[in-house]
Short mmCIF file of C-alpha atoms in Angstrom, two decimals:
data_model
loop_
_atom_site.label_atom_id
_atom_site.label_comp_id
_atom_site.label_asym_id
_atom_site.label_seq_id
_atom_site.Cartn_x
_atom_site.Cartn_y
_atom_site.Cartn_z
CA MET A 89 58.16 -23.41 -15.26
CA THR A 90 57.20 -21.73 -12.08
CA SER A 91 60.75 -21.38 -10.88
CA ALA A 92 61.84 -19.91 -14.19
CA THR A 93 59.41 -17.01 -14.01
CA PRO A 94 61.00 -15.26 -10.99
CA ASP A 95 64.41 -15.66 -12.64
CA LEU A 96 63.12 -13.98 -15.79
CA ALA A 97 61.55 -11.24 -13.69
CA ARG A 98 64.78 -10.58 -11.80
CA THR A 99 66.77 -10.53 -15.03
CA GLY A 100 64.21 -8.22 -16.62
CA ARG A 101 64.30 -5.79 -13.70
CA ALA A 102 68.09 -5.73 -13.82
CA GLU A 103 68.04 -4.97 -17.53
CA ALA A 104 65.35 -2.33 -17.02
CA GLY A 105 67.50 -0.71 -14.36
CA ARG A 106 70.34 -0.38 -16.86
CA ARG A 107 68.16 1.41 -19.40
CA GLY A 108 68.51 5.13 -19.82
CA TYR A 109 66.23 7.69 -18.20
CA TRP A 110 64.53 8.70 -21.45
CA HIS A 111 64.23 5.08 -22.58
CA ARG A 112 62.30 4.07 -19.48
CA LEU A 113 60.22 7.23 -19.46
CA GLY A 114 59.40 6.94 -23.16
CA GLY A 115 58.47 3.26 -22.93
CA ARG A 116 56.11 3.81 -20.03
CA SER A 117 54.58 6.87 -21.65
CA ILE A 118 53.89 5.00 -24.89
CA TYR A 119 52.45 2.11 -22.87
CA VAL A 120 49.97 4.40 -21.11
CA LEU A 121 49.09 6.68 -24.02
CA ALA A 122 48.65 3.85 -26.53
CA GLY A 123 46.66 1.86 -23.98
CA PHE A 124 43.86 4.43 -23.90
CA PRO A 125 42.49 3.99 -27.45
CA LEU A 126 43.07 0.23 -27.19
CA ALA A 127 41.10 0.14 -23.93
CA ILE A 128 38.18 2.01 -25.51
CA VAL A 129 38.02 -0.36 -28.49
CA ARG A 130 38.42 -3.38 -26.21
CA PHE A 131 35.70 -2.20 -23.81
CA VAL A 132 33.18 -1.41 -26.55
CA VAL A 133 33.72 -4.64 -28.48
CA LEU A 134 33.60 -6.93 -25.44
CA ILE A 135 30.62 -5.22 -23.82
CA VAL A 136 28.58 -5.19 -27.03
CA LEU A 137 29.34 -8.84 -27.80
CA PHE A 138 28.66 -9.91 -24.22
CA LEU A 139 25.33 -8.09 -24.00
CA PHE A 140 24.29 -9.45 -27.38
CA GLY A 141 25.17 -12.97 -26.23
CA VAL A 142 23.27 -12.58 -22.96
CA GLY A 143 20.29 -11.07 -24.78
CA THR A 144 20.10 -14.01 -27.16
CA ALA A 145 20.93 -16.67 -24.57
CA VAL A 146 17.34 -17.97 -24.72
CA THR A 147 18.08 -19.08 -28.28
CA PHE A 148 20.82 -21.33 -29.58
CA LEU A 149 22.65 -18.27 -30.90
CA GLY A 150 23.45 -16.84 -27.46
CA LEU A 151 25.96 -19.42 -26.21
CA PRO A 152 28.09 -19.46 -29.38
CA VAL A 153 28.18 -15.63 -29.28
CA LEU A 154 29.36 -15.71 -25.66
CA ALA A 155 31.98 -18.34 -26.52
CA GLY A 156 33.13 -16.16 -29.41
CA THR A 157 33.29 -13.20 -27.03
CA MET A 158 35.68 -15.16 -24.82
CA LYS A 159 37.89 -15.92 -27.83
CA VAL A 160 37.93 -12.25 -28.80
CA ALA A 161 38.85 -11.41 -25.19
CA ARG A 162 41.69 -13.92 -25.43
CA GLY A 163 42.99 -12.11 -28.50
CA PHE A 164 42.94 -8.75 -26.69
CA ALA A 165 44.66 -10.44 -23.72
CA ALA A 166 47.47 -11.66 -25.98
CA VAL A 167 48.01 -8.09 -27.19
CA ASP A 168 48.04 -6.79 -23.60
CA ARG A 169 50.54 -9.46 -22.52
CA ALA A 170 52.82 -8.43 -25.38
CA ARG A 171 52.55 -4.77 -24.30
CA LEU A 172 53.15 -5.73 -20.68
CA SER A 173 56.23 -7.78 -21.62
CA ARG A 174 57.68 -4.79 -23.44
CA VAL A 175 57.13 -2.28 -20.66
CA GLN A 176 58.26 -4.49 -17.76
CA GLY A 177 61.29 -5.93 -19.52
CA TRP A 178 60.60 -9.66 -19.19
CA PRO A 179 58.08 -12.00 -20.83
CA ALA A 180 54.60 -11.93 -19.33
CA ARG A 181 53.45 -15.39 -18.41
CA ARG A 182 50.58 -16.91 -20.37
CA PRO A 183 48.34 -18.92 -18.03
CA ALA A 184 46.82 -22.24 -19.03
CA TYR A 185 43.32 -22.24 -20.46
CA VAL A 186 41.93 -25.24 -18.60
CA GLY A 187 38.34 -26.30 -19.05
CA GLY A 188 38.09 -30.04 -19.57
CA HIS A 189 38.65 -32.06 -22.73
CA PRO A 190 35.46 -31.90 -24.83
CA HIS A 191 35.11 -34.58 -27.49
CA THR A 192 32.12 -33.20 -29.42
CA ARG A 193 31.99 -30.29 -31.83
CA VAL A 194 29.54 -28.40 -29.63
CA GLY A 195 31.71 -29.07 -26.57
CA ARG A 196 34.79 -27.70 -28.30
CA MET A 197 32.87 -24.66 -29.52
CA LEU A 198 31.60 -23.83 -26.02
CA ALA A 199 34.86 -24.74 -24.25
CA PRO A 200 35.89 -21.07 -23.64
CA LEU A 201 32.84 -20.63 -21.40
CA ARG A 202 34.24 -23.29 -19.03
CA GLN A 203 37.72 -21.75 -18.87
CA GLY A 204 38.30 -19.49 -15.89
CA GLN A 205 41.14 -17.66 -17.61
CA SER A 206 38.85 -16.73 -20.51
CA TRP A 207 36.54 -14.96 -18.07
CA ALA A 208 39.56 -13.27 -16.49
CA ASP A 209 40.57 -12.03 -19.96
CA TRP A 210 37.09 -10.64 -20.50
CA GLY A 211 37.09 -9.01 -17.06
CA HIS A 212 40.40 -7.32 -17.78
CA GLY A 213 39.07 -6.10 -21.11
CA VAL A 214 36.21 -4.35 -19.32
CA LEU A 215 37.84 -3.21 -16.08
CA GLY A 216 41.04 -2.18 -17.83
CA LEU A 217 39.28 0.90 -19.22
CA PHE A 218 39.31 2.69 -15.86
CA PRO A 219 43.08 2.68 -15.13
CA ALA A 220 43.66 3.36 -18.84
CA VAL A 221 41.52 6.54 -18.75
CA LEU A 222 43.05 7.69 -15.47
CA GLY A 223 46.60 6.99 -16.62
CA PHE A 224 46.04 8.65 -20.00
CA ALA A 225 44.66 11.84 -18.40
CA PHE A 226 47.50 12.26 -15.90
CA THR A 227 50.26 11.27 -18.32
CA LEU A 228 49.01 13.62 -21.03
CA LEU A 229 48.57 16.44 -18.50
CA TRP A 230 52.10 16.05 -17.10
CA TRP A 231 53.71 15.84 -20.51
CA ALA A 232 51.75 18.91 -21.69
CA GLY A 233 52.71 20.82 -18.55
CA THR A 234 56.37 19.87 -18.94
CA VAL A 235 56.62 20.83 -22.60
CA ALA A 236 54.60 24.03 -22.19
CA GLY A 237 56.61 25.13 -19.14
CA LEU A 238 60.04 24.44 -20.59
CA THR A 239 59.23 26.27 -23.84
CA ALA A 240 57.47 29.19 -22.16
CA PHE A 241 60.15 31.81 -22.90
CA ALA A 242 60.05 30.96 -26.61
CA TYR A 243 56.31 31.05 -27.27
CA ILE A 244 55.53 33.92 -24.85
CA TRP A 245 58.26 36.05 -26.48
CA ILE A 246 56.76 35.29 -29.90
CA LEU A 247 53.26 36.14 -28.69
CA ASP A 248 54.47 39.35 -27.08
CA ARG A 249 56.13 40.46 -30.31
CA THR A 250 53.30 39.45 -32.66
CA THR A 251 49.97 39.84 -30.85
CA GLY A 252 50.65 42.15 -27.91
CA TYR A 253 50.70 39.43 -25.25
CA GLU A 254 48.89 40.15 -21.98
CA GLY A 255 49.09 37.85 -19.03
CA LEU A 256 49.42 37.79 -15.26
CA GLY A 257 52.32 40.20 -15.34
CA THR A 258 50.26 42.71 -17.30
CA LEU A 259 47.38 42.47 -14.83
CA LEU A 260 49.79 43.05 -11.93
CA ARG A 261 51.31 46.02 -13.85
CA ILE A 262 54.78 44.53 -13.69
CA SER A 263 57.40 45.90 -16.05
CA ASP A 264 58.70 43.26 -18.47
CA ALA A 265 55.44 41.38 -17.93
CA TRP A 266 56.16 38.66 -20.49
CA GLN A 267 59.43 37.73 -18.75
CA PHE A 268 57.54 37.41 -15.47
CA ASP A 269 54.91 35.16 -17.04
CA ALA A 270 57.58 33.11 -18.80
CA ALA A 271 59.47 32.64 -15.53
CA ILE A 272 56.30 31.49 -13.73
CA ASN A 273 55.48 29.04 -16.51
CA THR A 274 59.06 27.77 -16.61
CA ALA A 275 59.01 27.15 -12.85
CA ALA A 276 55.77 25.19 -13.24
CA GLY A 277 57.32 23.28 -16.14
CA LEU A 278 60.31 22.32 -13.99
CA ILE A 279 57.96 20.99 -11.32
CA PHE A 280 56.15 18.95 -13.96
CA LEU A 281 59.50 17.73 -15.32
CA PHE A 282 60.83 16.57 -11.95
CA THR A 283 57.57 14.79 -11.08
CA LEU A 284 56.97 13.42 -14.58
CA PRO A 285 58.86 10.10 -14.13
CA ALA A 286 57.02 9.28 -10.90
CA VAL A 287 53.62 10.15 -12.36
CA VAL A 288 54.19 8.23 -15.58
CA ARG A 289 55.60 5.26 -13.68
CA GLY A 290 52.62 5.25 -11.32
CA CYS A 291 50.14 5.38 -14.21
CA ALA A 292 51.95 2.60 -16.08
CA GLU A 293 52.20 0.47 -12.95
CA LEU A 294 48.49 0.94 -12.22
CA GLU A 295 47.59 -0.40 -15.64
CA ALA A 296 50.26 -3.12 -15.57
CA ALA A 297 49.26 -4.31 -12.09
CA LEU A 298 45.73 -5.08 -13.27
CA ALA A 299 47.12 -6.86 -16.32
CA ARG A 300 49.46 -8.99 -14.17
CA ALA A 301 46.70 -9.87 -11.73
CA MET A 302 44.16 -10.94 -14.35
CA LEU A 303 46.25 -12.01 -17.35
CA THR A 304 49.46 -13.44 -15.89
CA SER A 305 48.58 -14.42 -12.33
CA ASP A 306 51.23 -16.94 -11.25
CA ARG A 307 48.96 -18.42 -8.63
CA VAL A 308 46.05 -18.89 -11.01
CA ALA A 309 48.38 -20.28 -13.67
CA ASP A 310 49.97 -22.67 -11.18
CA LEU A 311 46.55 -23.88 -10.04
CA HIS A 312 45.42 -24.35 -13.62
CA GLY A 313 48.63 -26.14 -14.50
CA ARG A 314 48.35 -28.34 -11.41
CA VAL A 315 44.75 -29.22 -12.25
CA SER A 316 45.78 -30.07 -15.81
CA ASP A 317 48.70 -32.22 -14.59
CA LEU A 318 46.52 -34.04 -12.07
CA THR A 319 43.86 -34.64 -14.71
CA GLN A 320 46.41 -36.09 -17.10
CA SER A 321 47.99 -38.19 -14.33
CA ARG A 322 44.57 -39.51 -13.31
CA ASP A 323 43.69 -40.42 -16.89
CA ALA A 324 47.08 -42.06 -17.37
CA ALA A 325 46.71 -44.04 -14.13
CA VAL A 326 43.24 -45.25 -15.11
CA SER A 327 44.49 -46.21 -18.57
CA ALA A 328 47.55 -48.01 -17.20
CA GLU A 329 45.45 -49.86 -14.64
CA ALA A 330 42.96 -50.91 -17.31
CA GLN A 331 45.75 -52.15 -19.56
CA ALA A 332 47.35 -54.06 -16.70
CA LEU A 333 44.04 -55.69 -15.81
CA ARG A 334 43.39 -56.66 -19.44
CA ARG A 335 46.87 -58.15 -19.76
CA LEU A 336 46.50 -60.01 -16.46
CA GLU A 337 43.13 -61.37 -17.58
CA ARG A 338 44.62 -62.46 -20.91
CA ASP A 339 47.62 -64.09 -19.25
CA ILE A 340 45.43 -65.96 -16.77
CA HIS A 341 43.08 -67.07 -19.54
CA ASP A 342 45.87 -68.23 -21.84
CA GLY A 343 47.96 -69.88 -19.12
CA PRO A 344 46.73 -71.03 -15.69
CA GLN A 345 43.06 -71.18 -16.68
CA GLN A 346 43.73 -73.53 -19.59
CA ARG A 347 45.98 -75.68 -17.45
CA LEU A 348 43.36 -75.87 -14.69
CA VAL A 349 40.66 -76.87 -17.21
CA ARG A 350 42.94 -79.59 -18.54
CA LEU A 351 43.76 -80.67 -14.98
CA ALA A 352 40.07 -80.94 -14.11
CA MET A 353 39.43 -83.06 -17.22
CA ASP A 354 42.39 -85.37 -16.42
CA LEU A 355 41.25 -85.86 -12.81
CA SER A 356 37.69 -86.59 -13.95
CA SER A 357 39.01 -89.17 -16.42
CA ALA A 358 41.21 -90.70 -13.71
CA GLN A 359 38.24 -90.92 -11.37
CA ARG A 360 36.19 -92.79 -13.98
CA ARG A 361 39.02 -95.26 -14.70
CA LEU A 362 39.87 -95.88 -11.04
CA ALA A 363 37.26 -98.61 -10.64
CA LYS A 364 37.65 -100.20 -14.11
CA ASP A 365 41.40 -100.00 -14.84
CA PRO A 366 43.46 -98.80 -11.81
CA SER A 367 46.76 -99.44 -13.57
CA THR A 368 46.21 -96.58 -16.04
CA VAL A 369 45.40 -94.07 -13.30
CA GLN A 370 48.94 -93.74 -11.95
CA PRO A 371 50.43 -92.06 -15.08
CA MET A 372 47.44 -89.74 -15.29
CA LEU A 373 47.92 -88.67 -11.67
CA ALA A 374 51.63 -88.04 -12.30
CA GLU A 375 50.73 -85.83 -15.27
CA ALA A 376 48.17 -84.00 -13.11
CA ILE A 377 50.77 -83.35 -10.40
CA THR A 378 53.21 -81.99 -13.01
CA ALA A 379 50.48 -79.74 -14.45
CA THR A 380 49.65 -78.51 -10.96
CA ARG A 381 53.27 -77.54 -10.32
CA GLU A 382 53.52 -75.77 -13.68
CA THR A 383 50.30 -73.87 -12.94
CA LEU A 384 51.60 -72.80 -9.55
CA GLU A 385 54.86 -71.59 -11.12
CA GLU A 386 52.92 -69.60 -13.70
CA LEU A 387 50.69 -68.07 -11.03
CA ARG A 388 53.77 -67.12 -9.02
CA ALA A 389 55.26 -65.45 -12.12
CA LEU A 390 52.05 -63.50 -12.66
CA SER A 391 51.95 -62.44 -9.01
CA ARG A 392 55.55 -61.25 -9.22
CA GLY A 393 54.48 -58.91 -12.04
CA ILE A 394 51.83 -57.36 -9.78
CA ALA A 395 53.40 -57.09 -6.33
CA PRO A 396 56.07 -59.66 -5.45
CA PRO A 397 56.28 -60.64 -1.76
CA ILE A 398 60.02 -59.95 -1.71
CA LEU A 399 59.31 -56.28 -2.54
CA ALA A 400 57.15 -55.87 0.55
CA ASP A 401 59.44 -57.95 2.77
CA ARG A 402 62.94 -56.82 1.81
CA GLY A 403 62.52 -53.68 -0.27
CA LEU A 404 63.28 -52.58 -3.80
CA ARG A 405 66.96 -53.55 -3.84
CA ALA A 406 66.29 -57.22 -3.12
CA ALA A 407 63.28 -57.35 -5.46
CA LEU A 408 65.29 -55.94 -8.37
CA ALA A 409 68.12 -58.38 -7.64
CA ALA A 410 65.59 -61.22 -7.97
CA VAL A 411 64.28 -59.81 -11.28
CA ALA A 412 67.81 -59.44 -12.64
CA GLY A 413 68.66 -62.98 -11.55
CA ARG A 414 65.71 -64.40 -13.56
CA SER A 415 66.59 -62.43 -16.71
CA THR A 416 67.81 -64.49 -19.67
CA VAL A 417 70.11 -61.58 -20.63
CA PRO A 418 73.02 -60.94 -18.20
CA VAL A 419 72.28 -57.86 -16.11
CA ASP A 420 74.67 -55.49 -14.34
CA LEU A 421 72.60 -54.15 -11.46
CA ALA A 422 73.46 -51.03 -9.43
CA VAL A 423 70.91 -49.89 -6.85
CA ASP A 424 71.83 -46.83 -4.81
CA ILE A 425 69.30 -47.67 -2.09
CA PRO A 426 70.29 -49.54 1.09
CA ASP A 427 69.04 -53.10 1.40
CA GLY A 428 65.83 -53.20 3.43
CA GLU A 429 65.06 -49.47 3.06
CA HIS A 430 61.54 -48.83 1.83
CA LEU A 431 60.48 -46.01 -0.47
CA PRO A 432 56.84 -44.93 -0.83
CA LEU A 433 54.76 -47.91 -1.91
CA MET A 434 53.70 -46.45 -5.26
CA VAL A 435 57.29 -45.57 -6.13
CA GLU A 436 58.59 -49.04 -5.28
CA ASN A 437 55.83 -50.79 -7.23
CA THR A 438 56.29 -48.56 -10.27
CA ALA A 439 60.10 -48.81 -10.25
CA TYR A 440 59.86 -52.58 -9.97
CA PHE A 441 57.34 -52.71 -12.81
CA VAL A 442 59.53 -50.51 -15.03
CA VAL A 443 62.60 -52.71 -14.54
CA ALA A 444 60.68 -55.96 -14.91
CA GLU A 445 58.90 -54.79 -18.07
CA ALA A 446 62.08 -53.32 -19.56
CA LEU A 447 64.03 -56.54 -18.98
CA THR A 448 61.20 -58.54 -20.54
CA ASN A 449 61.31 -56.32 -23.62
CA VAL A 450 65.10 -56.65 -23.76
CA ALA A 451 64.84 -60.44 -23.69
CA LYS A 452 62.08 -60.56 -26.34
CA HIS A 453 63.01 -57.88 -28.85
CA SER A 454 66.50 -56.43 -28.44
CA ALA A 455 68.81 -59.37 -29.26
CA ALA A 456 71.09 -57.86 -26.60
CA THR A 457 73.96 -59.72 -24.96
CA ARG A 458 74.30 -57.39 -22.00
CA CYS A 459 72.02 -55.15 -20.00
CA THR A 460 72.54 -52.56 -17.23
CA VAL A 461 70.08 -51.41 -14.60
CA GLU A 462 70.79 -48.38 -12.39
CA VAL A 463 68.47 -47.11 -9.68
CA ARG A 464 69.44 -44.04 -7.72
CA ARG A 465 67.75 -41.53 -5.47
CA THR A 466 68.38 -37.92 -6.56
CA GLY A 467 66.84 -35.41 -4.17
CA SER A 468 63.07 -35.57 -4.55
CA HIS A 469 63.15 -38.17 -7.36
CA VAL A 470 64.06 -41.79 -7.95
CA GLN A 471 65.75 -42.34 -11.30
CA VAL A 472 65.69 -45.71 -13.05
CA VAL A 473 68.02 -46.23 -16.04
CA VAL A 474 67.88 -49.43 -18.10
CA GLY A 475 70.31 -49.85 -21.00
CA ASP A 476 71.20 -52.64 -23.40
CA ASN A 477 73.52 -53.23 -26.35
CA GLY A 478 70.78 -54.58 -28.61
CA VAL A 479 69.47 -53.60 -32.03
CA GLY A 480 67.64 -50.46 -30.85
CA GLY A 481 64.58 -48.99 -32.53
CA ALA A 482 62.46 -48.79 -29.39
CA HIS A 483 60.28 -45.73 -28.78
CA THR A 484 57.42 -44.61 -26.57
CA ALA A 485 54.83 -43.91 -29.28
CA LYS A 486 51.31 -45.16 -28.73
CA GLY A 487 50.83 -48.70 -29.94
CA HIS A 488 54.38 -49.80 -29.15
CA GLY A 489 55.81 -51.77 -26.25
CA LEU A 490 56.94 -48.80 -24.18
CA ALA A 491 53.56 -47.01 -24.35
CA GLY A 492 52.35 -49.00 -21.35
CA LEU A 493 55.40 -47.93 -19.33
CA THR A 494 54.79 -44.31 -20.28
CA GLU A 495 51.18 -44.48 -19.10
CA ARG A 496 52.18 -46.24 -15.88
CA LEU A 497 54.73 -43.51 -15.08
CA ARG A 498 52.39 -40.65 -15.97
CA GLY A 499 49.88 -42.15 -13.56
CA VAL A 500 52.24 -41.41 -10.66
CA GLY A 501 53.54 -38.11 -12.05
CA GLY A 502 56.69 -39.62 -13.53
CA LEU A 503 58.38 -39.35 -16.92
CA LEU A 504 59.94 -41.82 -19.33
CA ALA A 505 62.60 -40.92 -21.89
CA ALA A 506 63.91 -43.37 -24.48
CA THR A 507 67.09 -43.11 -26.54
CA SER A 508 67.18 -45.99 -29.01
CA PRO A 509 68.67 -45.33 -32.44
CA VAL A 510 68.45 -48.10 -35.01
CA GLY A 511 71.43 -50.33 -34.39
CA GLY A 512 71.47 -49.52 -30.68
CA PRO A 513 72.23 -49.06 -27.94
CA THR A 514 68.97 -48.44 -26.08
CA VAL A 515 68.71 -46.39 -22.87
CA LEU A 516 65.45 -45.94 -20.97
CA THR A 517 65.38 -43.29 -18.25
CA ALA A 518 62.43 -43.12 -15.85
CA GLU A 519 62.00 -40.46 -13.16
CA LEU A 520 59.58 -40.98 -10.29
CA PRO A 521 58.71 -38.12 -7.90
CA LEU A 522 58.91 -38.97 -4.22
CA GLN A 523 57.03 -35.94 -2.88
CA SER A 524 53.72 -36.52 -4.65
CA SER A 525 53.80 -40.17 -3.62
CA GLN A 526 54.37 -39.28 -0.01
CA ASN A 527 51.57 -36.73 -0.09
CA ALA A 528 49.28 -39.26 -1.62
#
């Protein structure tokens, strides 16, 4: 988004440069002249509403009035951005209105008061009156001077023939006085004409500069967008972590914990029988040893889902090879990362989790006979692509199997895209940013 804006600006300037002289001059003149009455209305409405809201702030009425004032200011700002887009030749950027995520009716009603851009819109509505008045006065004066000067011979000749015109030439007792006055006025008109484009452009740019700074500031918009992205990533990371902990707790409760309880009961029973009937203890101990081994295997499987030792020891390539080797569906694995090379820890853990979870879903739900896993590093991202020839129908909507993967990826600033028409095939594409992980 940020990189696209300079491209639009360059394209817009190039197109503006190809416009005709009168087209540019007329567009800027209309922008300035029409901005004056709009600025007066905007100033009066916003000031009156703001003062009324401040005056009634001691009551419950004041805050809703101020919030409504910010919404009105946003409406005026939308009009000014549309005018700015027209005069500059490329779309004016609309910044993000970031101010938290209220969940109550009162919070949503008062949300504009917490949005910095809403206050910037209001400030532009008030401060914009001053360049609008200045630009209107100079633009109107230069246009009037140009038109009056260039038509001087016509109207002074008419006045001389109809009303007995007397001017500077008459006072100086110059013969053909009206021609002298017409020549002077025409010379002044030519000066106005030659300087008109610069004056109109300066007035338009003065008004547009304030609009860009307060209504379309790239830096402010980028900061707002970054804050919004970080907030969403944080919420997604917290949600993904909570889901992972709940699933781990459920898996431990349903698996190793039950086995350990049973093992404790068997050992207690064997201890009681040891003195009375030692011959029956041997089978019980054999069963206990088997249960212990099964519990250890289950704990190892759970630990592999969190952070397998092979990932820390040998890197992502070896860890994914181990996951693919355990899959019940044949996997064609292609990892474009050298064996032993380590990526940022968060990227490795997330990529491993994505592949492991995707292969689990393939084995459980897809009825696939073949699966492919591709991991490649593309510039500042790591891309993970998992495909299968199963029945399809997978999607990332909330409440479905891939929702957890989506949340996990959003938590690290990544994205997940799923293509899975009914009947297959299914292709999952995950992109993980390297830069943000390294900064973290």
